[in-house]
C-alpha atoms as one frame of an Amber mdcrd trajectory, in Angstrom:
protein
 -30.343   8.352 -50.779 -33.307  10.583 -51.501 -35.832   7.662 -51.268 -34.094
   6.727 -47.857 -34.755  10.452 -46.338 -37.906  10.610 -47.160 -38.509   7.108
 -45.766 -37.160   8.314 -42.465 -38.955  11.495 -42.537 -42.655   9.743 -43.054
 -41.556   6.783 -40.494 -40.405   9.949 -37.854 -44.058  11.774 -38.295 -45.551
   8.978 -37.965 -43.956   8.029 -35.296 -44.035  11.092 -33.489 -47.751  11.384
 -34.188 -48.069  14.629 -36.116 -49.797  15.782 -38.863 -47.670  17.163 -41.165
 -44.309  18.650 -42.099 -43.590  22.514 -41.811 -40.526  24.031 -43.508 -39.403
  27.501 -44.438 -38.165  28.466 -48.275 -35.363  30.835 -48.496 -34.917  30.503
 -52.016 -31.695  28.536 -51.554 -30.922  25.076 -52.269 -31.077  23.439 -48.954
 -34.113  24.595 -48.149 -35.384  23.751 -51.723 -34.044  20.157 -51.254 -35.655
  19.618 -47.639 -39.478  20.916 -49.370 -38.679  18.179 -51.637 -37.866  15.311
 -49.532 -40.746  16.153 -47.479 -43.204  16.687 -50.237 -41.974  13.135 -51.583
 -43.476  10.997 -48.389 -46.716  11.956 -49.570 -47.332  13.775 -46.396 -48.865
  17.213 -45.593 -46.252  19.557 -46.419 -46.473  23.256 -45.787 -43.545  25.753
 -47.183 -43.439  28.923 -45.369 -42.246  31.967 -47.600 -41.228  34.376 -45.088
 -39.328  37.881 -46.361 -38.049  40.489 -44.404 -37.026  43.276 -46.506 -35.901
  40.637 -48.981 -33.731  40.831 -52.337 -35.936  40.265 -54.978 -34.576  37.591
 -56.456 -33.969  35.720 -53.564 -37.725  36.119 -52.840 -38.289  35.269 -56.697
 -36.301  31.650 -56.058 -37.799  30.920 -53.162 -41.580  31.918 -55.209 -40.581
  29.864 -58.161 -39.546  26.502 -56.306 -42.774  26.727 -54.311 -44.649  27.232
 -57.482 -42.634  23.694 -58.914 -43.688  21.915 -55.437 -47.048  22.743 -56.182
 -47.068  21.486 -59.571 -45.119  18.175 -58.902 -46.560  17.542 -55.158 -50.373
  17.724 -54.616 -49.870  17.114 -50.890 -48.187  20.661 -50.588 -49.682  23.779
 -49.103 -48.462  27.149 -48.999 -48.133  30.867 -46.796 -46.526  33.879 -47.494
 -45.972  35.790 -44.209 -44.081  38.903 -44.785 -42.406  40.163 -41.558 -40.890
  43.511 -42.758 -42.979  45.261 -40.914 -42.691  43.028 -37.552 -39.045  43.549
 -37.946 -38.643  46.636 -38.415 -41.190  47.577 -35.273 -37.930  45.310 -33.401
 -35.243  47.163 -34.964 -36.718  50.722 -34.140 -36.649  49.986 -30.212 -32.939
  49.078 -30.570 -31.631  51.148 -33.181 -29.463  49.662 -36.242 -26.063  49.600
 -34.854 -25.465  46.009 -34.253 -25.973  44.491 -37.292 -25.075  40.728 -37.007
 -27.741  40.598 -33.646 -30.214  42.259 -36.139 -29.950  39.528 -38.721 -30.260
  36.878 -36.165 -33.261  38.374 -34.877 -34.837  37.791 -38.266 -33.713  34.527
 -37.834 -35.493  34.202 -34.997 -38.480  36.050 -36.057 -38.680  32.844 -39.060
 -38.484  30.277 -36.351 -41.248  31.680 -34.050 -43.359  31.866 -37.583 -42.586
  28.261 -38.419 -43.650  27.062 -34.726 -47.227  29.305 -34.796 -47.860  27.441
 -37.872 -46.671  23.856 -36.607 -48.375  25.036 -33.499 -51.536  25.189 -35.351
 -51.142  22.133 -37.798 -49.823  19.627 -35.396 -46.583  19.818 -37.516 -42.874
  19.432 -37.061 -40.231  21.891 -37.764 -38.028  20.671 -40.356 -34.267  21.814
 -40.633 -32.581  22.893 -43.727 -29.161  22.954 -42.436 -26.229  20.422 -43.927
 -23.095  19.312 -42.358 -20.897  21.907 -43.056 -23.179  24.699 -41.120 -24.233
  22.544 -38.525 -21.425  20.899 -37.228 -18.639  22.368 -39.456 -18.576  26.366
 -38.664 -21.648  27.337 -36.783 -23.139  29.114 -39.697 -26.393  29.278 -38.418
 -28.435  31.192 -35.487 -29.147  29.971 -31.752 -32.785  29.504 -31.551 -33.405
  30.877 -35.245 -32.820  28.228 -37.904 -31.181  25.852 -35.375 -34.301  25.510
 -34.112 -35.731  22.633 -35.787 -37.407  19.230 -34.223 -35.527  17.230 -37.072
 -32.898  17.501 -39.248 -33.029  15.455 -42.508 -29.724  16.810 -43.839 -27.569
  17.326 -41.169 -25.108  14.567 -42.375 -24.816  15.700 -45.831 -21.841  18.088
 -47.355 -22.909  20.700 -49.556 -21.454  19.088 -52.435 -24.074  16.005 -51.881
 -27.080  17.960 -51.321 -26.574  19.733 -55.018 -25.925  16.283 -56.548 -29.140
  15.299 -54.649 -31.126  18.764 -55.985 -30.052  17.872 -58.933 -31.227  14.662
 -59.131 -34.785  15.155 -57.961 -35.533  18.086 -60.505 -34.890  21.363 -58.429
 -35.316  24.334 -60.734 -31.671  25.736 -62.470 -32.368  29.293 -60.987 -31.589
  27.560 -57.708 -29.134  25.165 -58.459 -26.717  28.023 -59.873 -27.136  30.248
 -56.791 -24.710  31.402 -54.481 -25.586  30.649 -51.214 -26.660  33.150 -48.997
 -28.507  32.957 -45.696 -30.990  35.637 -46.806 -29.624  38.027 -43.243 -29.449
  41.032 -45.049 -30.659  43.748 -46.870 -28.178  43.255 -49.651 -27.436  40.192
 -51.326 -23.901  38.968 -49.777 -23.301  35.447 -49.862 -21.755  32.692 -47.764
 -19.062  32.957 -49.017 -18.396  36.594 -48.681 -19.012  36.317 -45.110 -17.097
  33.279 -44.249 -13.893  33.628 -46.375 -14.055  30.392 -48.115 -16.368  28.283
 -50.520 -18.087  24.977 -49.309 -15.950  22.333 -51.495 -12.690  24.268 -49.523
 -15.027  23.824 -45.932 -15.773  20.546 -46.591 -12.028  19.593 -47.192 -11.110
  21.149 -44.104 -13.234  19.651 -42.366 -12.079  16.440 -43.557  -8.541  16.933
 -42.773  -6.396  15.538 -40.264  -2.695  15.609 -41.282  -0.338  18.092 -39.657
  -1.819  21.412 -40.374   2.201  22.787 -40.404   2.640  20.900 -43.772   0.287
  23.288 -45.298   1.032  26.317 -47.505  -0.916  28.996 -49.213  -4.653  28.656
 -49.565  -4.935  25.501 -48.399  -3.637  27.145 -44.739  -6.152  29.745 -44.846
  -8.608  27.611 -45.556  -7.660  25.323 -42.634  -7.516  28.456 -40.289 -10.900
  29.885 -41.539 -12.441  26.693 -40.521 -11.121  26.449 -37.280 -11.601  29.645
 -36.689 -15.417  29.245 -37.358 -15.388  26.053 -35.413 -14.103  26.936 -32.529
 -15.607  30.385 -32.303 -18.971  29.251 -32.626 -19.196  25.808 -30.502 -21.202
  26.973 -27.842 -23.763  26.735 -31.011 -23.192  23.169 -31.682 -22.483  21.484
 -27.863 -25.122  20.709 -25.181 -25.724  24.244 -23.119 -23.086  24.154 -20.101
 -25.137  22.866 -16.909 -23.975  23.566 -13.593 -24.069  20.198 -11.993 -24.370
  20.803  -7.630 -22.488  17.943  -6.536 -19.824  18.430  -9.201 -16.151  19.139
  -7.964 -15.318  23.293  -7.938 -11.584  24.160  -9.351
């Protein structure tokens, strides 16, 4: 599978007539696997390190697997642009209050980042997103790390991009991680803000018996998912377009 991504990612540049590949490193595994599958078309690849206020050893990860690309992947280049200090020019002309709009604006901070540098390398955004996030429960931000120009593991569980990590070398420090989308000051994970682990997402996800025949966890788990779903679709459907000749109710 990994030889057929990267196939598709070199046959997509090329096709697209760009220069090179352009991803950011959070330290986590999907964005560790992505590098990799880029780096392996032989390509120009450049990782973006970008911390905000970052905990260390997320920052340390995300250091460490750049450091392995390097070594492994001569057609890899790297930046470092630390935005703590752009950010926190935003957050003092709204205040701290709302905290979840203040993590996706670092979101959004990375994907303006990633685009200057595409912008400037006649590269393509690369997405780090997998199936669950993307199209399972919305765990990602409008117009911050949804906003890619392709998407090599969209179609992959959680649970197959590890397997696929594993395979292809990926340092232990992130394979063993807990996922986290790097938001916040501390270190919470995924899991601690969505309620449920990815193996129990991707199996509700999956399901389609009677949701009544279910008991215990295995309910919960079916109603955290939904909940996540349907809460955030606006995130994963085409943005509503008023359409002029279209009947009014």
């Amino acid at each position: 599978m990994n030889k057929k991504i990267s196939n598709w990612l070199k046959h997509y540049l090329e096709e697209a007539n760009m220069d090179c590949f352009v991803i950011g490193i959070s330290g986590g595994i999907d964005s560790a696997l992505v590098s990799t599958l880029c780096a392996r078309t032989g390509k120009p690849t450049i990782v973006v390190s970008m911390p905000i206020n970052q905990e260390r050893t997320q920052l340390e990860r995300a250091e460490n697997h750049i450091k392995w690309l390097k070594e492994n992947y001569p057609n890899v280049e790297s930046y470092t642009k630390d935005l703590s200090v752009l950010f926190d020019k935003f957050k003092s002309l709204f205040g701290d209050e709302h905290k979840l709009a203040l993590a996706n604006s670092r979101s959004r901070l990375r994907m303006v980042t990633l685009y200057q540098i595409a912008g400037m390398n006649k590269g393509l955004v690369v997405g780090t997103g997998n199936k669950v996030e993307d199209f399972g429960v919305g765990f990602f931000t409008k117009y911050g790390d949804g906003g890619v120009d392709i998407s090599p593991i969209g179609d992959l569980t959680k649970t197959e991009v590890r397997v696929m990590a594993r395979e292809l070398g990926i340092i232990e420090d992130i394979l063993v991680a807990k996922p986290t989308d790097g938001l916040w000051d501390d270190d919470r994970t995924d899991e601690d803000q969505l309620g449920a682990t990815y193996p129990e997402l991707e199996w509700a996800m999956e399901f389609e018996n009677d949701p009544e025949e279910l008991v215990g966890r295995a309910k919960e788990i079916y109603y955290i998912y939904h909940t996540f779903h349907n809460q955030n679709k606006h995130k994963m459907e085409l943005i509503p377009i008023f359409k002029k000749h279209a009947e009014i109710k």
